[in-house]
PDB file of C-alpha atoms in Angstrom:
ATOM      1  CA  UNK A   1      68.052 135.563 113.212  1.00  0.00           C
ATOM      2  CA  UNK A   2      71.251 135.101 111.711  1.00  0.00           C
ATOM      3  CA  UNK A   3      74.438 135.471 114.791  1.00  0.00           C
ATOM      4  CA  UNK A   4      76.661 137.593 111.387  1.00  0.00           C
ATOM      5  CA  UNK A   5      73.827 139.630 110.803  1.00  0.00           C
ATOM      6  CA  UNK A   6      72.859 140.060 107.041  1.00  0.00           C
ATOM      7  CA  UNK A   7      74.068 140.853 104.124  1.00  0.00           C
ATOM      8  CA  UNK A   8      73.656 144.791 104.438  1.00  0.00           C
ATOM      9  CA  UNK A   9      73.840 145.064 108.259  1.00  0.00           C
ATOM     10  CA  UNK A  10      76.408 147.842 108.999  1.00  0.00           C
ATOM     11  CA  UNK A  11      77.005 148.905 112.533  1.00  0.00           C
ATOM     12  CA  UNK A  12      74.999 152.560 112.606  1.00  0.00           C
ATOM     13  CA  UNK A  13      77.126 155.590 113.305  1.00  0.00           C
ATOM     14  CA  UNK A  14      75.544 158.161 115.977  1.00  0.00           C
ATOM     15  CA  UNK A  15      77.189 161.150 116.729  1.00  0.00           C
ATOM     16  CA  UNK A  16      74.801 161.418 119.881  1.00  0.00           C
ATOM     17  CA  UNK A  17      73.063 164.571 117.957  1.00  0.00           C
ATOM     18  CA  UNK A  18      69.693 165.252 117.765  1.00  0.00           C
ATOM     19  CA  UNK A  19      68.667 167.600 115.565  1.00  0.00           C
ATOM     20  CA  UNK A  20      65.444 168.678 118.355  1.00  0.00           C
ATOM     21  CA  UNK A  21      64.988 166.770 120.929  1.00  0.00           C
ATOM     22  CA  UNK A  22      61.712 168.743 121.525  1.00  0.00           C
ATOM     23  CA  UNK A  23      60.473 166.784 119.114  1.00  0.00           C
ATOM     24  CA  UNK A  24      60.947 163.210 121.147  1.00  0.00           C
ATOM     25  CA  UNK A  25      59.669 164.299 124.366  1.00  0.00           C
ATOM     26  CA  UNK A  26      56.483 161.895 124.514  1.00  0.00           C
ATOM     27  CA  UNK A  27      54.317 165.296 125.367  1.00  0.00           C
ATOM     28  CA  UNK A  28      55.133 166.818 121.799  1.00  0.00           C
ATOM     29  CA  UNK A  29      51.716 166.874 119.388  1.00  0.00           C
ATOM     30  CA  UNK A  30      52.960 168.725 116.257  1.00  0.00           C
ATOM     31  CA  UNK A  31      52.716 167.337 113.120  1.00  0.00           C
ATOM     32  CA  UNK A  32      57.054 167.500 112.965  1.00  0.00           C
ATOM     33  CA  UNK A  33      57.151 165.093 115.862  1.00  0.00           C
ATOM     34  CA  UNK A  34      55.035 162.731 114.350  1.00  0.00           C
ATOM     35  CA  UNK A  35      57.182 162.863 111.140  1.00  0.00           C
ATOM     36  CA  UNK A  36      60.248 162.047 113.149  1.00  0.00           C
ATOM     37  CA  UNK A  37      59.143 159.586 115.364  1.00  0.00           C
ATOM     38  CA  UNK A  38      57.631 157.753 112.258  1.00  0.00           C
ATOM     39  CA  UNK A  39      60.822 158.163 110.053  1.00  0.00           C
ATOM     40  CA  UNK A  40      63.110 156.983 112.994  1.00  0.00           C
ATOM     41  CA  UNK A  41      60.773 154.217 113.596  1.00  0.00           C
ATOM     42  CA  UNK A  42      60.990 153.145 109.784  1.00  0.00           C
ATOM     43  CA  UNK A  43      64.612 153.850 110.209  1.00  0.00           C
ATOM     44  CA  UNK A  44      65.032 151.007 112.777  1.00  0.00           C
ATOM     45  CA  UNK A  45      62.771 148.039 111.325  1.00  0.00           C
ATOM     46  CA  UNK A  46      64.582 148.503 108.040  1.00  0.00           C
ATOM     47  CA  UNK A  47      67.751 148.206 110.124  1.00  0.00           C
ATOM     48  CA  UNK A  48      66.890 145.231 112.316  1.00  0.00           C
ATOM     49  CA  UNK A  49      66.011 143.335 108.457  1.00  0.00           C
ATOM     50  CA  UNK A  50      69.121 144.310 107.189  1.00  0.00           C
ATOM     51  CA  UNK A  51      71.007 142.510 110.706  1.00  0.00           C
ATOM     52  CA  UNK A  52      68.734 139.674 110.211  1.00  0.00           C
ATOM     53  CA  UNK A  53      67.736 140.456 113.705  1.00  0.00           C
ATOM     54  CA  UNK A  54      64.082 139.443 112.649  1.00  0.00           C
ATOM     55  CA  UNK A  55      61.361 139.152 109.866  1.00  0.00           C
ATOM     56  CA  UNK A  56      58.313 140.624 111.446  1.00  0.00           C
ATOM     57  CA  UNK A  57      57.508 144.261 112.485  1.00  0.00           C
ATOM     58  CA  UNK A  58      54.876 146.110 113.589  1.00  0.00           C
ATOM     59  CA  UNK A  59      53.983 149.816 113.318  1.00  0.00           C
ATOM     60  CA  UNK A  60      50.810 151.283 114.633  1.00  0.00           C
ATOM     61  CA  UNK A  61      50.120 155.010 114.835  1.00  0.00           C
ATOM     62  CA  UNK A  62      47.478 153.763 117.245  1.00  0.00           C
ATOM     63  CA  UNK A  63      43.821 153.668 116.742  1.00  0.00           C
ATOM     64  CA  UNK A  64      41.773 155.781 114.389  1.00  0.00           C
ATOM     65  CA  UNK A  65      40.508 157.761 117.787  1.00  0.00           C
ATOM     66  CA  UNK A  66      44.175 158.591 118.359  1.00  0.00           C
ATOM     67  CA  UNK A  67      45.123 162.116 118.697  1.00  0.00           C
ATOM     68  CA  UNK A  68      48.032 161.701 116.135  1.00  0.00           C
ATOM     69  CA  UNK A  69      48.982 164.880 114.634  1.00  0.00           C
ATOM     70  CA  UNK A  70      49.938 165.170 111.066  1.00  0.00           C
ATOM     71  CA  UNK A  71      52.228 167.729 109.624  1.00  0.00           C
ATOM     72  CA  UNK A  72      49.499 168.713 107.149  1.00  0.00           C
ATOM     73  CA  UNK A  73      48.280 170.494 110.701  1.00  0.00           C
ATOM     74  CA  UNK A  74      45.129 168.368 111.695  1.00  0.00           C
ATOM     75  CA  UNK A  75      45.056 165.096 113.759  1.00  0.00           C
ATOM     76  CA  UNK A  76      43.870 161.843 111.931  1.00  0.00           C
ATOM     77  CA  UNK A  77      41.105 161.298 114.111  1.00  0.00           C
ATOM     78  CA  UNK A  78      39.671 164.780 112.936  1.00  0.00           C
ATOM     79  CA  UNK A  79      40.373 163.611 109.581  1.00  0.00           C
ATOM     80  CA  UNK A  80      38.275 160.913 109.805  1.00  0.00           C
ATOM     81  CA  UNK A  81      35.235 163.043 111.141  1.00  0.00           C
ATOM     82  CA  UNK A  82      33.113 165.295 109.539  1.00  0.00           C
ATOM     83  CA  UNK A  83      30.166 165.156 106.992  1.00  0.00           C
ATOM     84  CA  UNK A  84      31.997 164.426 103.708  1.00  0.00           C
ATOM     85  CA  UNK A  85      35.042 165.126 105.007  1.00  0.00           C
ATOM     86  CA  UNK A  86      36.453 165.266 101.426  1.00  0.00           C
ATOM     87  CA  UNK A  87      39.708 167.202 101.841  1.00  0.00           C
ATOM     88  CA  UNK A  88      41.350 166.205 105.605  1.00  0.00           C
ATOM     89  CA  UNK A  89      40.654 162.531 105.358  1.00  0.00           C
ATOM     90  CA  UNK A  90      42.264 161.513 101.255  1.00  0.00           C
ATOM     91  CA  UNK A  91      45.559 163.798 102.582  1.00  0.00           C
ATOM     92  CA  UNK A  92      45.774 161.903 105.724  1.00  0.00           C
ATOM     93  CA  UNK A  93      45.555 158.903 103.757  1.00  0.00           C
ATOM     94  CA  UNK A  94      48.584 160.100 101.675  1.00  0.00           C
ATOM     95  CA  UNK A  95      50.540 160.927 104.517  1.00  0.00           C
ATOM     96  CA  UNK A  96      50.255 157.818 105.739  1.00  0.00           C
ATOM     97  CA  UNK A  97      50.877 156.203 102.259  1.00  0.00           C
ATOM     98  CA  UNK A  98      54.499 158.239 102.025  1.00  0.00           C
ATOM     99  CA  UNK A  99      55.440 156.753 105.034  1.00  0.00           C
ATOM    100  CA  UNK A 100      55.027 153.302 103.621  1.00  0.00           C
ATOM    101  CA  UNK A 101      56.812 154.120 100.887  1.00  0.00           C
ATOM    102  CA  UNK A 102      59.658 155.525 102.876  1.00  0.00           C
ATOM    103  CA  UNK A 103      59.983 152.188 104.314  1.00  0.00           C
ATOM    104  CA  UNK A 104      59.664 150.442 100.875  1.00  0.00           C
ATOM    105  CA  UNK A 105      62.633 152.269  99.865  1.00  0.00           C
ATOM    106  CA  UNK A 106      64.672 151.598 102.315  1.00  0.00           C
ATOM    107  CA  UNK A 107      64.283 147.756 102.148  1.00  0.00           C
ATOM    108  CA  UNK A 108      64.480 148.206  98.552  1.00  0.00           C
ATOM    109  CA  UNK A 109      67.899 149.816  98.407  1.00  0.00           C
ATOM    110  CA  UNK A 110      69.351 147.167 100.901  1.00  0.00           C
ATOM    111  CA  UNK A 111      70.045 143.358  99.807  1.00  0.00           C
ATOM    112  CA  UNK A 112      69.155 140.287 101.405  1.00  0.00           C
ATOM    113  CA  UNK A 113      71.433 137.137 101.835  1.00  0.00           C
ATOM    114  CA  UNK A 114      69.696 135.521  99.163  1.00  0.00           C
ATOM    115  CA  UNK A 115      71.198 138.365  96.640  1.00  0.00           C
ATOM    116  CA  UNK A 116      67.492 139.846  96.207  1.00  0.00           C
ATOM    117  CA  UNK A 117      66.768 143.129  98.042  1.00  0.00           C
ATOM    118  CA  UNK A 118      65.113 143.028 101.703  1.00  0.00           C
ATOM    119  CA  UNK A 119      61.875 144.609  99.880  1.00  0.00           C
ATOM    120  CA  UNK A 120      61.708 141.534  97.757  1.00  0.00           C
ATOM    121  CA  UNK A 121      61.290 139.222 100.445  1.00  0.00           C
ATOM    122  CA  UNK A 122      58.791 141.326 102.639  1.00  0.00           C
ATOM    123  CA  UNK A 123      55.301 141.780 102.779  1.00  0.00           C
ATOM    124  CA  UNK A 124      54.006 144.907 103.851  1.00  0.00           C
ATOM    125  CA  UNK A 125      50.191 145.118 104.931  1.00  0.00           C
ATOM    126  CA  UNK A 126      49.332 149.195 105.299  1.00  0.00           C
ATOM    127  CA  UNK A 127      45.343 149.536 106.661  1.00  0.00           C
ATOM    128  CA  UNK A 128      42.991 151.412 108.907  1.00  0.00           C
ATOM    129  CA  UNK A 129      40.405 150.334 111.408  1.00  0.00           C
ATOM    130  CA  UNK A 130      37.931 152.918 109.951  1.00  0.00           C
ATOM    131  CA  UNK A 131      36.383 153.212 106.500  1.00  0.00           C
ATOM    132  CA  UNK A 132      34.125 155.700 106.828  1.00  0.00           C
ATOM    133  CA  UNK A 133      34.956 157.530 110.015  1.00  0.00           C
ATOM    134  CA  UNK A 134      31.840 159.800 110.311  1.00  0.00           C
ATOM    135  CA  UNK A 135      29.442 156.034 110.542  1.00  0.00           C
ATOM    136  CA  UNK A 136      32.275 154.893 112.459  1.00  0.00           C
ATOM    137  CA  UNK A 137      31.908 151.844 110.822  1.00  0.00           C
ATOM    138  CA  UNK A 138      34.774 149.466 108.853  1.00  0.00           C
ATOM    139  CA  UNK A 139      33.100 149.008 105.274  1.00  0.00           C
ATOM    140  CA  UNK A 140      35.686 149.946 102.495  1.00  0.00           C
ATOM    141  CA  UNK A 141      38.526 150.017 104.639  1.00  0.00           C
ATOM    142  CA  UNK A 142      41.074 150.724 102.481  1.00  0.00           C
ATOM    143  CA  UNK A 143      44.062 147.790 102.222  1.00  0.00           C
ATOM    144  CA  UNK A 144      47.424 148.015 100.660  1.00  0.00           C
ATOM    145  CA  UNK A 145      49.560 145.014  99.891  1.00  0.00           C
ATOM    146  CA  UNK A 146      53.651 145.805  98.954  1.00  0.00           C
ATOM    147  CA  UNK A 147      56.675 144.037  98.482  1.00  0.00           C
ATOM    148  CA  UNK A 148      57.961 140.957  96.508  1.00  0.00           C
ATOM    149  CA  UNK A 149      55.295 138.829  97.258  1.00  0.00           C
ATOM    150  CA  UNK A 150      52.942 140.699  95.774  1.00  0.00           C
ATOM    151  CA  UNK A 151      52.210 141.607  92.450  1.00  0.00           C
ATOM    152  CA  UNK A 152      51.632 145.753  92.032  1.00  0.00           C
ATOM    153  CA  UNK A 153      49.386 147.886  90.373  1.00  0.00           C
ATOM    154  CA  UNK A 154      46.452 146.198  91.202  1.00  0.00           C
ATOM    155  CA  UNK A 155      43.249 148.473  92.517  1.00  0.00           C
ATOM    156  CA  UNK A 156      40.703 144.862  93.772  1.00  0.00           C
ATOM    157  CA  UNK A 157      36.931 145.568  94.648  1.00  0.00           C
ATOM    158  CA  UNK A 158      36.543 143.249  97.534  1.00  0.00           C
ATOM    159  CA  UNK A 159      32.816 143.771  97.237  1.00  0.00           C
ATOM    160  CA  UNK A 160      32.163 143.780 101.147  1.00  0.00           C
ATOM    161  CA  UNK A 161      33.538 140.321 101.739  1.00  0.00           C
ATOM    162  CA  UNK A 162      35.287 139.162 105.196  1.00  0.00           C
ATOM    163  CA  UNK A 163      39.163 139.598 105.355  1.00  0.00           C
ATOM    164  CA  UNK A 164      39.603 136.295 106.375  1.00  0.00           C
ATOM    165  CA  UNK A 165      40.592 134.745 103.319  1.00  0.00           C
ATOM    166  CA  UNK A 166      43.253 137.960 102.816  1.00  0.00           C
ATOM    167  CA  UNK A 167      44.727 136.456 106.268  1.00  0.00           C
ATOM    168  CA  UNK A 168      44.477 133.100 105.028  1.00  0.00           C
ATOM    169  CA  UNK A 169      46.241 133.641 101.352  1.00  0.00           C
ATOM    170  CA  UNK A 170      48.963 135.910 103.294  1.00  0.00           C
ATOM    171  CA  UNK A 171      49.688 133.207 105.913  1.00  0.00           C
ATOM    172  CA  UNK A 172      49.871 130.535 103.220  1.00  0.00           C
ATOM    173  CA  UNK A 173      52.005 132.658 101.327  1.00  0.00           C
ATOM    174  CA  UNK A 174      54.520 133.016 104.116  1.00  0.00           C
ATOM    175  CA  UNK A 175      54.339 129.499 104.374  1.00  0.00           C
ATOM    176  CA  UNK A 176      52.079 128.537 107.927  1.00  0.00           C
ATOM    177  CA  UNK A 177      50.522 125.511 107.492  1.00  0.00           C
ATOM    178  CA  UNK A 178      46.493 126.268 107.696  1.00  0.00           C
ATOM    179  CA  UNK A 179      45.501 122.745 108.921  1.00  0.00           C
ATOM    180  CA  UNK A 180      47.664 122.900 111.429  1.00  0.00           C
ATOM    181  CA  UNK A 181      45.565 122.459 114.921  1.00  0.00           C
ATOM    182  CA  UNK A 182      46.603 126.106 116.287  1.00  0.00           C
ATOM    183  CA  UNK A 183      45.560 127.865 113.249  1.00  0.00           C
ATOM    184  CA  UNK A 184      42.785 129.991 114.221  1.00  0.00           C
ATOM    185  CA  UNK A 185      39.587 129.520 112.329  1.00  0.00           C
ATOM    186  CA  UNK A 186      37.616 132.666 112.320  1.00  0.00           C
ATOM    187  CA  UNK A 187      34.460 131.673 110.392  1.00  0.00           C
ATOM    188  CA  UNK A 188      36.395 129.986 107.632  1.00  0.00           C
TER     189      UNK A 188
END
């Protein structure tokens, strides 16, 4: 990370106001809380890119058994139960696609030092540990690739193969050497 910060990195102006506090106490389970802890978590990577303060994030809403609440009123582990559960599971799904594009939108409205926008030179990687929550088992989990490294619109039938080589293209991509003698070699 850049000492100047980058090329958007403004300091942030707090007025020390929040507008419910309620909603940040760590015992709150409501579908609002969720939506503000998310947006003020997306709020804060896309700041930390735009100070150059570093390149890699993580965001986990926690494990598909987590009791997450989403504002469409149901939790995402119910969503992911139930005999064709048809309705719950496709709007989670959503949710949790909005959010990424919340993100996306915010990287893509802020430029980087190289003139491009922050979105250009990100890669986003949005999944979930379950495909079919009522087998509990990870077959068709679904995968979503964003950002300038990537090219969009693309819907790819892996046909049930390993991940591994999406690891391995996405590491190469963002340049890590995959000879290199601390590469890990999962079955490759």
């Amino acid at each position: 990370a850049s000492a100047s910060g980058g090329a958007a990195c403004t300091r942030p102006f707090w007025d020390g106001a929040i507008a419910d506090t309620e909603l940040l106490d760590n015992d709150a389970l409501t579908g609002a809380a969720t939506e503000l802890r998310t947006r003020l978590s997306m709020d804060l990577i896309a700041l930390a890119f735009k100070c150059d303060l570093t390149r890699v994030a993580t965001f986990s809403f926690g494990h598909s058994g987590a009791e997450v609440m989403l504002p469409e009123g149901f939790t995402w582990h119910d969503a992911q139960h139930g005999y064709r559960n048809e309705t719950k599971n496709p709007q989670g799904r959503a949710w949790f696609s909005e959010q990424m594009v919340y993100l996306m939108n915010l990287l893509a409205s802020a430029p980087d030092t190289d003139g491009r926008t922050l979105l250009d030179n990100t890669l986003i990687y949005l999944t979930s540990d379950m495909g079919n929550g009522s087998a509990h088992d990870n077959a068709r989990m679904p995968v979503v690739l964003a950002g300038g490294l990537v090219k969009g619109g693309q819907a790819i039938n892996m046909g049930g193969a390993f991940w591994n080589p999406l690891f391995d293209t996405i590491a190469d991509a963002l340049g890590i050497p995959l000879d290199a003698a601390d590469y890990p070699q999962y079955g490759n």
